[in-house]
XYZ file of C-alpha atoms in Angstrom:
661
model
C 92.317 145.412 89.587
C 91.004 142.081 89.105
C 87.643 143.124 88.194
C 89.286 146.008 85.996
C 90.918 143.126 84.247
C 88.129 141.130 83.563
C 85.628 143.760 82.801
C 88.156 144.897 79.900
C 87.879 141.679 78.563
C 84.146 142.008 78.278
C 84.304 145.430 77.335
C 85.680 144.144 73.517
C 82.212 142.412 73.287
C 80.146 145.251 74.797
C 81.478 148.373 72.783
C 79.350 150.945 75.152
C 81.104 153.130 78.040
C 77.855 153.569 79.968
C 77.398 149.655 80.286
C 80.927 148.858 80.793
C 80.397 151.134 84.085
C 77.369 149.377 85.563
C 79.067 145.954 84.912
C 82.099 147.418 86.808
C 79.780 148.604 89.726
C 77.428 145.448 89.747
C 80.824 143.552 89.893
C 82.138 145.594 92.977
C 78.628 145.842 95.220
C 77.941 141.982 94.589
C 81.261 139.806 94.359
C 81.967 140.792 98.267
C 85.572 141.057 97.481
C 85.716 137.208 95.781
C 87.905 136.616 92.532
C 86.021 133.277 92.115
C 82.634 135.095 92.067
C 84.232 137.552 89.387
C 85.406 134.803 87.422
C 81.988 132.848 87.382
C 79.969 135.986 86.550
C 82.285 137.011 83.692
C 82.272 133.763 82.363
C 78.486 134.197 82.235
C 78.315 137.210 80.399
C 80.852 136.543 77.661
C 78.145 134.551 75.635
C 75.389 137.142 76.009
C 74.444 140.311 73.897
C 74.324 143.789 74.995
C 70.513 143.506 75.589
C 70.874 140.472 77.476
C 74.111 141.437 79.626
C 72.014 144.596 80.818
C 69.344 142.232 81.855
C 71.234 139.808 83.397
C 73.027 142.513 85.475
C 69.913 142.863 87.600
C 69.845 138.884 88.270
C 73.136 138.237 89.183
C 73.584 136.683 92.713
C 75.508 138.614 95.810
C 78.360 136.555 96.691
C 79.280 132.938 96.217
C 76.926 131.208 98.622
C 73.810 132.822 96.621
C 75.796 131.341 93.296
C 75.704 127.903 94.396
C 72.334 128.417 95.585
C 71.251 129.046 92.228
C 72.700 126.023 91.032
C 71.350 123.891 93.124
C 67.671 125.365 92.660
C 67.933 124.891 88.808
C 68.664 120.815 89.078
C 65.811 118.755 87.819
C 63.648 117.226 90.173
C 64.311 113.843 88.864
C 68.080 114.053 89.193
C 68.035 115.450 93.088
C 68.459 112.409 94.552
C 71.658 111.397 92.687
C 73.007 114.542 92.557
C 72.609 114.840 96.324
C 74.335 111.202 96.821
C 77.103 112.618 94.434
C 77.800 115.734 96.562
C 78.134 113.699 99.487
C 80.640 111.668 98.521
C 82.431 114.206 96.842
C 81.908 116.383 100.455
C 83.502 113.202 102.631
C 85.222 110.930 100.589
C 88.812 110.432 101.569
C 90.207 110.693 97.935
C 88.244 112.109 94.651
C 86.379 109.460 92.936
C 86.650 108.196 89.560
C 83.474 108.564 86.964
C 83.326 105.028 87.262
C 83.424 104.836 90.944
C 80.808 107.668 91.472
C 78.676 105.997 88.910
C 78.718 102.767 91.473
C 78.829 105.075 94.634
C 75.365 106.528 93.456
C 74.085 103.758 91.897
C 73.559 104.811 88.228
C 73.007 102.391 85.826
C 73.196 102.096 82.179
C 69.927 103.429 80.259
C 69.070 102.154 76.737
C 70.873 104.752 74.768
C 73.026 106.667 77.360
C 75.715 104.687 79.149
C 75.923 105.727 82.973
C 79.195 107.542 82.654
C 77.753 109.982 80.365
C 74.874 110.575 83.127
C 77.421 111.158 86.009
C 78.842 113.599 83.504
C 75.621 115.007 83.085
C 75.320 115.447 86.857
C 78.841 117.249 87.148
C 77.691 119.719 84.230
C 74.316 120.537 86.320
C 76.434 121.261 89.158
C 78.559 123.968 87.087
C 80.259 126.254 89.790
C 80.134 123.526 92.454
C 81.782 120.452 90.500
C 84.243 119.958 87.959
C 85.811 116.903 86.379
C 89.967 117.209 86.030
C 92.438 114.666 84.869
C 95.948 113.854 85.536
C 98.233 112.141 82.358
C 98.003 108.318 82.867
C 95.241 108.602 85.375
C 91.266 108.495 85.185
C 89.061 111.498 85.594
C 87.954 112.796 88.964
C 85.106 114.579 90.158
C 85.897 117.254 92.811
C 84.639 120.750 94.310
C 85.827 123.628 91.807
C 86.976 125.463 95.272
C 86.943 125.024 99.033
C 84.256 127.502 99.337
C 81.711 124.928 97.439
C 82.879 122.432 99.940
C 82.218 124.724 102.492
C 79.037 125.903 101.385
C 77.545 122.102 100.926
C 78.873 121.222 104.414
C 78.386 124.408 106.237
C 75.718 126.307 104.813
C 73.000 126.278 107.936
C 71.682 129.908 107.381
C 70.548 127.920 104.177
C 68.706 125.367 105.803
C 65.101 127.011 106.247
C 65.011 126.576 102.423
C 63.850 122.867 101.812
C 64.541 123.309 97.993
C 68.191 123.537 99.140
C 68.489 121.698 102.360
C 67.994 118.597 100.265
C 70.909 118.937 98.580
C 73.493 119.698 101.512
C 75.319 117.321 103.474
C 75.401 116.640 107.154
C 78.539 115.593 108.207
C 77.499 112.992 110.762
C 74.649 111.238 108.805
C 76.683 111.156 105.737
C 79.668 109.603 107.270
C 77.327 107.244 108.789
C 75.815 106.472 105.041
C 78.963 105.905 103.549
C 80.080 103.534 106.205
C 77.214 101.490 105.615
C 77.674 101.849 101.845
C 81.141 101.003 102.255
C 80.647 97.871 104.307
C 78.288 96.581 101.901
C 81.071 97.228 99.218
C 83.655 95.192 101.701
C 81.040 92.517 101.937
C 80.181 91.622 98.472
C 81.801 88.427 97.022
C 81.131 90.015 93.560
C 84.177 92.409 92.691
C 83.216 96.253 92.821
C 85.059 99.112 91.182
C 84.715 100.493 94.723
C 86.208 97.475 96.530
C 89.613 99.165 96.606
C 88.242 102.363 98.045
C 86.243 100.647 100.459
C 89.226 98.015 101.572
C 91.547 101.070 101.905
C 89.159 103.828 103.502
C 86.241 102.270 105.793
C 88.499 102.538 108.905
C 88.843 106.493 108.393
C 85.365 107.029 108.049
C 84.504 104.712 111.108
C 86.909 107.077 112.916
C 85.219 110.093 111.985
C 81.807 108.746 114.147
C 80.901 109.525 117.341
C 80.157 106.674 119.880
C 76.628 106.609 119.347
C 77.319 106.878 115.493
C 79.302 103.902 115.437
C 77.262 101.852 117.484
C 74.457 102.635 115.333
C 76.735 101.053 112.195
C 77.514 98.222 114.076
C 73.696 97.656 115.348
C 72.844 97.945 111.391
C 75.715 95.562 110.319
C 75.985 92.877 113.006
C 77.287 89.979 110.712
C 80.347 92.221 109.724
C 81.296 93.353 112.994
C 82.202 89.746 114.400
C 84.482 89.174 116.813
C 87.250 88.292 114.181
C 87.501 89.290 110.531
C 87.938 87.162 107.627
C 91.190 87.920 105.866
C 89.812 87.928 102.592
C 88.167 91.298 103.877
C 90.860 93.773 102.195
C 90.849 96.600 104.718
C 92.709 94.072 106.898
C 95.733 94.708 104.989
C 98.001 97.223 107.070
C 101.411 97.371 107.886
C 101.292 94.268 110.352
C 99.783 92.005 108.187
C 102.958 90.034 107.418
C 103.100 89.205 111.173
C 99.582 87.786 111.271
C 100.331 84.199 110.021
C 97.072 82.151 109.810
C 95.478 84.530 112.594
C 92.314 86.551 111.790
C 92.589 90.235 112.651
C 90.472 91.209 115.766
C 88.431 94.601 115.746
C 90.278 95.726 118.644
C 93.869 95.436 117.064
C 92.552 97.148 113.754
C 90.753 99.963 115.593
C 93.776 100.979 117.566
C 96.018 100.599 114.451
C 93.665 102.734 112.470
C 92.311 105.534 115.053
C 88.632 104.238 115.244
C 88.361 105.801 118.789
C 84.640 105.288 119.433
C 84.854 101.374 118.715
C 87.559 100.952 120.969
C 85.877 102.403 123.592
C 82.874 100.327 122.623
C 84.665 97.306 122.737
C 86.343 98.181 125.913
C 82.981 98.902 127.875
C 82.065 95.187 126.527
C 85.404 93.750 127.529
C 84.660 95.334 131.341
C 81.510 93.465 131.408
C 83.084 90.471 129.978
C 85.879 90.936 132.799
C 83.119 90.961 135.844
C 81.315 87.654 134.374
C 85.074 85.569 134.612
C 85.354 86.220 130.936
C 88.832 86.764 129.258
C 88.767 90.625 128.248
C 90.418 91.503 124.734
C 92.718 94.471 126.204
C 95.712 92.515 126.396
C 95.085 89.555 123.570
C 97.985 88.969 121.519
C 97.591 88.980 117.658
C 100.711 87.054 116.833
C 102.688 88.724 119.295
C 101.231 92.199 119.229
C 98.463 93.608 121.630
C 96.226 96.461 120.775
C 98.669 98.768 122.735
C 101.592 97.640 120.737
C 99.043 98.839 117.420
C 98.314 102.021 118.864
C 101.798 102.936 119.647
C 102.986 101.981 116.400
C 100.331 103.855 114.559
C 100.754 107.142 117.126
C 97.124 106.966 118.250
C 97.654 108.877 121.366
C 94.217 109.302 122.794
C 93.599 105.335 121.955
C 97.000 104.671 124.536
C 95.605 106.460 127.025
C 92.215 104.912 127.043
C 93.615 101.602 126.742
C 95.957 102.550 129.758
C 92.731 103.744 131.817
C 90.912 100.454 131.187
C 93.803 98.180 132.464
C 96.129 97.453 129.066
C 99.377 96.337 130.436
C 102.388 98.636 129.601
C 105.149 95.889 130.488
C 103.486 93.246 128.390
C 106.362 91.478 126.296
C 106.414 89.447 123.315
C 109.651 90.121 121.446
C 109.408 93.612 122.760
C 107.105 96.186 124.249
C 104.843 98.848 123.567
C 107.590 101.193 125.025
C 109.887 100.186 122.458
C 107.426 100.583 119.764
C 106.599 104.122 121.015
C 110.461 104.988 121.042
C 110.934 103.665 117.537
C 108.139 105.955 116.544
C 109.455 108.879 117.989
C 106.356 109.687 119.916
C 107.057 111.503 122.875
C 103.680 112.272 124.129
C 102.743 108.145 124.211
C 106.246 107.601 125.505
C 105.261 110.211 129.046
C 101.915 108.465 128.902
C 103.486 104.642 129.507
C 106.124 106.003 131.678
C 103.360 107.684 133.440
C 102.082 103.948 134.038
C 105.332 102.624 135.175
C 106.486 101.339 131.717
C 110.219 100.292 132.395
C 112.698 101.768 129.822
C 115.280 99.098 130.667
C 113.090 96.022 129.610
C 114.974 94.155 127.136
C 113.361 92.839 123.544
C 114.421 89.615 122.266
C 117.556 91.175 120.746
C 118.209 92.429 124.107
C 118.064 96.018 123.074
C 115.688 98.575 125.527
C 113.494 101.118 124.529
C 117.047 103.190 124.742
C 117.799 101.599 121.530
C 114.568 101.998 120.090
C 115.011 105.955 120.620
C 118.606 106.239 119.202
C 117.866 103.608 116.148
C 114.951 106.104 115.098
C 116.801 109.069 115.504
C 115.094 110.394 118.669
C 117.922 111.893 120.599
C 115.326 113.778 123.121
C 113.909 110.599 124.297
C 117.407 109.262 124.745
C 118.036 111.904 126.814
C 114.705 111.792 128.791
C 115.777 108.194 129.707
C 119.322 109.269 131.051
C 117.671 111.338 133.391
C 115.532 108.080 134.736
C 117.306 105.395 137.216
C 116.686 102.395 134.911
C 118.214 104.421 131.908
C 121.170 105.034 133.814
C 121.286 101.170 134.713
C 121.249 100.402 131.184
C 123.939 102.405 130.288
C 126.064 101.155 133.005
C 125.454 97.714 132.174
C 126.264 98.441 128.516
C 128.981 100.366 128.608
C 130.493 97.677 131.181
C 129.943 94.802 129.087
C 127.838 93.089 131.339
C 125.262 92.921 128.817
C 125.840 92.614 125.149
C 123.039 93.660 122.834
C 122.428 93.015 119.134
C 123.647 96.659 118.399
C 124.899 98.692 121.082
C 123.879 102.697 121.783
C 127.128 103.659 120.371
C 126.884 101.708 117.434
C 123.057 102.914 116.719
C 123.868 106.255 117.220
C 126.804 106.318 114.972
C 124.583 104.696 112.116
C 121.815 107.046 112.824
C 124.638 110.029 112.905
C 123.746 111.204 116.185
C 127.429 112.808 117.022
C 126.183 114.602 120.314
C 124.409 111.164 121.448
C 128.034 109.392 120.319
C 129.827 112.038 122.419
C 127.490 111.689 125.624
C 128.116 108.027 125.496
C 131.643 107.664 124.824
C 132.735 110.827 127.133
C 130.146 110.683 130.160
C 129.318 107.024 129.960
C 132.526 105.086 128.941
C 131.341 103.457 126.119
C 134.350 101.751 124.161
C 134.744 103.054 120.781
C 136.143 99.726 119.356
C 133.772 97.416 120.185
C 132.389 95.404 117.205
C 128.792 94.481 116.602
C 128.009 91.016 117.358
C 126.483 90.339 113.872
C 128.689 92.132 111.341
C 131.673 92.681 113.420
C 131.514 96.811 112.571
C 132.580 99.653 114.919
C 130.848 102.575 115.365
C 133.110 104.223 113.037
C 132.410 101.752 110.213
C 128.917 102.371 111.115
C 129.030 106.283 110.413
C 131.080 105.149 107.146
C 128.428 102.964 105.895
C 125.564 105.332 106.549
C 127.777 108.480 104.840
C 128.313 110.322 107.788
C 131.790 111.310 107.207
C 132.174 114.453 109.692
C 130.920 112.076 112.509
C 133.622 109.494 111.363
C 136.294 112.182 111.653
C 135.302 112.815 115.037
C 135.539 109.073 115.813
C 139.121 109.192 114.231
C 140.601 112.294 115.655
C 138.776 113.347 118.844
C 137.923 109.842 120.153
C 141.209 107.883 118.418
C 139.042 104.625 117.212
C 141.299 101.720 115.714
C 141.326 101.524 112.075
C 141.010 98.126 110.186
C 141.953 99.412 107.017
C 140.332 96.768 104.528
C 136.665 97.101 106.516
C 137.244 100.921 106.471
C 137.330 101.021 102.596
C 134.625 98.229 102.713
C 132.468 100.409 104.704
C 133.195 103.409 102.336
C 131.939 101.683 99.159
C 129.344 99.469 100.833
C 125.896 101.189 100.774
C 123.426 101.101 104.033
C 120.448 99.961 102.142
C 121.360 101.014 98.486
C 124.056 101.525 96.416
C 126.170 104.923 97.078
C 126.501 107.561 94.701
C 130.490 108.475 93.886
C 130.469 111.567 95.309
C 129.693 109.644 98.726
C 132.212 107.134 97.797
C 134.948 109.540 97.099
C 134.305 111.568 99.925
C 135.150 108.087 102.422
C 137.866 107.441 100.198
C 139.492 110.865 100.459
C 139.582 110.595 104.167
C 141.536 107.502 103.991
C 143.660 108.095 101.634
C 144.767 111.876 102.087
C 143.466 112.418 105.634
C 145.009 109.347 106.903
C 147.374 108.439 104.192
C 146.307 104.845 104.394
C 147.261 102.417 101.236
C 144.059 102.249 98.887
C 145.449 98.710 98.134
C 144.917 97.412 101.647
C 144.146 93.909 102.258
C 142.170 91.381 104.547
C 143.522 88.339 106.459
C 142.578 86.518 103.034
C 144.821 88.684 100.820
C 141.530 90.426 99.005
C 141.572 94.175 98.333
C 138.620 95.704 98.185
C 138.361 95.399 94.471
C 137.616 91.824 95.005
C 134.632 92.857 96.749
C 133.453 95.525 94.691
C 133.410 93.183 91.469
C 131.509 90.502 93.324
C 128.970 92.830 94.381
C 128.870 94.615 91.009
C 129.322 98.179 92.307
C 130.336 100.180 89.377
C 129.974 103.451 91.165
C 132.757 102.113 93.384
C 134.964 100.371 90.929
C 135.460 104.120 89.128
C 135.959 105.774 92.211
C 138.944 103.382 93.296
C 140.329 103.246 90.413
C 140.502 106.816 90.458
C 142.380 106.663 93.845
C 144.815 104.102 92.329
C 143.416 101.060 93.401
C 145.211 97.949 91.385
C 143.185 95.394 89.492
C 145.953 93.375 89.082
C 146.891 92.206 92.570
C 145.842 88.514 93.672
C 144.660 87.148 97.200
C 146.277 83.888 98.895
C 144.447 81.881 96.635
C 145.967 83.660 93.585
C 142.529 85.074 92.110
C 142.326 88.452 90.813
C 139.076 90.748 91.156
C 138.107 89.328 87.662
C 137.649 85.754 89.354
C 135.149 87.299 91.997
C 132.491 88.659 89.165
C 129.191 87.534 90.054
C 128.398 86.311 86.609
C 125.078 84.826 87.311
C 123.580 88.147 87.922
C 125.889 90.574 86.295
C 126.053 92.619 82.837
C 129.669 93.069 82.816
C 129.741 95.512 80.142
C 130.603 98.329 82.361
C 133.870 96.429 83.513
C 135.073 95.811 79.772
C 136.445 99.418 79.777
C 138.680 98.541 82.974
C 139.747 95.148 81.682
C 140.839 96.511 78.123
C 142.102 99.831 79.544
C 144.544 98.244 82.231
C 145.381 95.579 79.797
C 144.634 92.819 82.870
C 145.180 89.304 81.822
C 141.883 87.746 81.329
C 143.781 84.115 81.293
C 145.720 84.911 84.350
C 145.235 81.508 86.626
C 144.703 81.615 90.453
C 146.677 78.753 92.557
C 144.392 76.123 91.374
C 145.131 76.880 87.727
C 141.774 78.394 87.168
C 140.995 81.183 84.909
C 137.917 83.632 84.965
C 136.277 81.170 82.534
C 136.864 78.319 85.232
C 134.992 80.928 87.814
C 132.471 81.483 85.436
C 131.316 77.973 85.129
C 131.944 76.815 88.688
C 129.489 79.462 89.785
C 126.840 77.730 87.227
C 127.441 74.766 88.902
C 127.258 75.647 92.493
C 123.471 77.252 92.016
C 120.522 76.425 89.874
C 118.672 79.576 89.477
C 119.919 81.269 86.129
C 119.036 84.029 83.749
C 120.405 82.109 80.837
C 120.085 84.752 78.365
C 122.377 86.871 80.148
C 124.997 84.038 81.161
C 125.188 83.533 77.233
C 126.075 87.424 76.771
C 128.281 87.112 79.399
C 130.317 84.169 78.080
C 130.412 85.617 74.842
C 131.882 89.023 76.360
C 134.451 86.588 78.160
C 135.493 84.937 74.800
C 135.514 88.070 72.760
C 137.954 89.796 75.510
C 140.525 86.621 74.983
C 139.519 84.247 77.436
C 140.967 80.845 76.431
C 138.727 77.867 76.490
C 141.476 75.417 76.664
C 143.481 76.363 79.625
C 144.227 73.788 82.032
C 143.531 73.978 85.624
C 145.944 71.608 88.152
C 142.979 68.751 87.941
C 143.860 68.904 84.008
C 140.500 70.355 82.927
C 139.632 73.219 80.791
C 136.629 75.271 81.204
C 135.199 73.160 78.096
C 135.880 69.798 79.988
C 134.142 70.896 82.942
C 131.143 71.461 81.094
C 131.161 67.902 79.817
C 132.220 66.335 82.926
C 129.127 68.192 84.687
C 126.667 66.811 81.499
C 127.973 63.151 82.056
C 127.151 63.466 85.541
C 124.634 65.520 86.462
C 122.711 65.647 83.155
C 119.338 64.136 85.052
C 119.861 65.996 87.857
C 118.137 69.476 89.465
C 120.680 71.258 87.825
C 119.321 70.533 84.442
C 115.398 71.305 84.586
C 113.307 71.204 81.593
C 113.014 75.221 81.124
C 117.054 75.283 81.296
C 118.540 72.051 79.253
C 118.152 74.163 75.736
C 119.822 76.953 77.074
C 122.664 75.013 78.592
C 122.859 73.435 75.554
C 123.171 77.046 74.035
C 126.167 77.488 76.543
C 127.920 74.307 75.535
C 127.592 75.236 71.472
C 129.190 78.905 72.498
C 132.032 77.335 73.549
C 132.294 74.844 71.236
C 131.597 77.213 68.186
C 131.283 80.865 69.004
C 133.589 82.837 66.761
C 135.116 85.954 68.746
C 134.971 89.425 67.972
C 138.047 91.371 69.479
C 137.174 94.321 71.667
C 138.344 97.687 71.378
C 139.946 99.530 74.118
C 137.990 102.626 75.298
C 139.696 104.764 78.142
C 137.983 103.980 81.394
C 135.936 106.918 83.101
């Protein structure tokens, strides 16, 4: 079908039925059923005359490999070394190179009349049907193979290696990786900046990981200064997920190799360590970098083969520094590594600095199968017995972690089989498992805690958990579902208060949560209610960081009294200045905007509190006491003066009512 379609397109230029039939037959005979071959050859014939087309049919290559071979045979001998290098980088690099990067990689220089980028484009053009230049919006153009078959040809065309003219272009993966590794080491080691430095920093470990044992040793011998015992942190490739924990320490090669999966480098270091151990020297296998051993690193990055290698060479699975390798493997959910560690007698009952076991790491990581694996172990059941009885109190117990993760089956197992207390609060935030489920939007699990396991309810904290996000703001639909449980399922009052008399609106105003505000109002929350200090939610707004325009519709639609005074006579405007006095870091342009909004809403600058001070009096008093203090840094004095001038001279603009949605 595709051949017929492409030939019919060519036929508009040929206008000779006999030749059209011959083209069709040739395409079917020589394409070997490959659409790409048809596309390439049809493109070649499109620009030819009838006579040229007839002659060209005699010389069309058979199959894609023949096309690729023909392309390489047409490359000029003077260009061959550069094209060979370019094909090696395109075939083995971990990502496509930009034209600038390829210029550096193959060491192409500008000539007197031609920039090096144009030279590279010429090399790519000479490899038509093999290479292409592609571009994406806002990204540099990159060089890549046109098709996977082109890459396979360059890497695996062993049947062509009898032809020296072709062989020199083909890439030996082993020798290619050695060459690239040596090249990247040179870029990493350079003091001058290179446009390949970023690639070298990020991907050198991947290229080293592709080498076998003899090859990695060869690279190390060629670069002895680079492979010293400790790496300079200025070498970019030391950056990885543990870097923030390194402090001032230099990264060791065994730690990096374990983390980035350079198996044979680990193997080589361990062989040397074995010799050192026989000489009475301290081997590297259990050395800590900050608080992490090589085994921690390998467990974190899921390097199963390296974990096994380390354990066979005597790595200590019980080694403890904040947490054990088993904690790490459980948090990552790697069951194969967990089994390896257990085979080497790793203890699932050992506790971290937070008094959490690998059990806890598995549940926090939502790895239910690991949880059930531990329940079958004696040490695991002992952990459950100690924790459920209250004998040992962890930072978060297993039930709280399971609720946070939304693991209903684990929650049921802990409650019904092991007797966990559904009302036990966490020692840090004092949240119950129910509240953890609500915080993380696990509403069906929350219903099970309420109706199946009869959890006690703190109405205010329930509401707070419904509107408070765990890690990010909740959507309105998520907030609505939680509030629906509270109001419609449980028939609780949306205006429930805490011990200080705060409603959840006081909290929402302080946290600048507009999604929660809208939903609470739709469920009937009353923004006029005051707490025990006489403060309305308006007193709680964080003016230092909030653009309160989102609250203005509420303020106007509900006809709130902007000048309502608390028990000490303070208004929202008093609260505005009190917040400024208690914090020296401000966005003064935002504060000026917020002050004008307050005044436009009718805030009275002359209302006195019980100390007989108006908001304007507060400005003057603080200026007289503190004008030379840290509060009035040089960069903020002008803005502070602007705030005072607004209080003195700003002419208000009446705000218009808009229904709040």
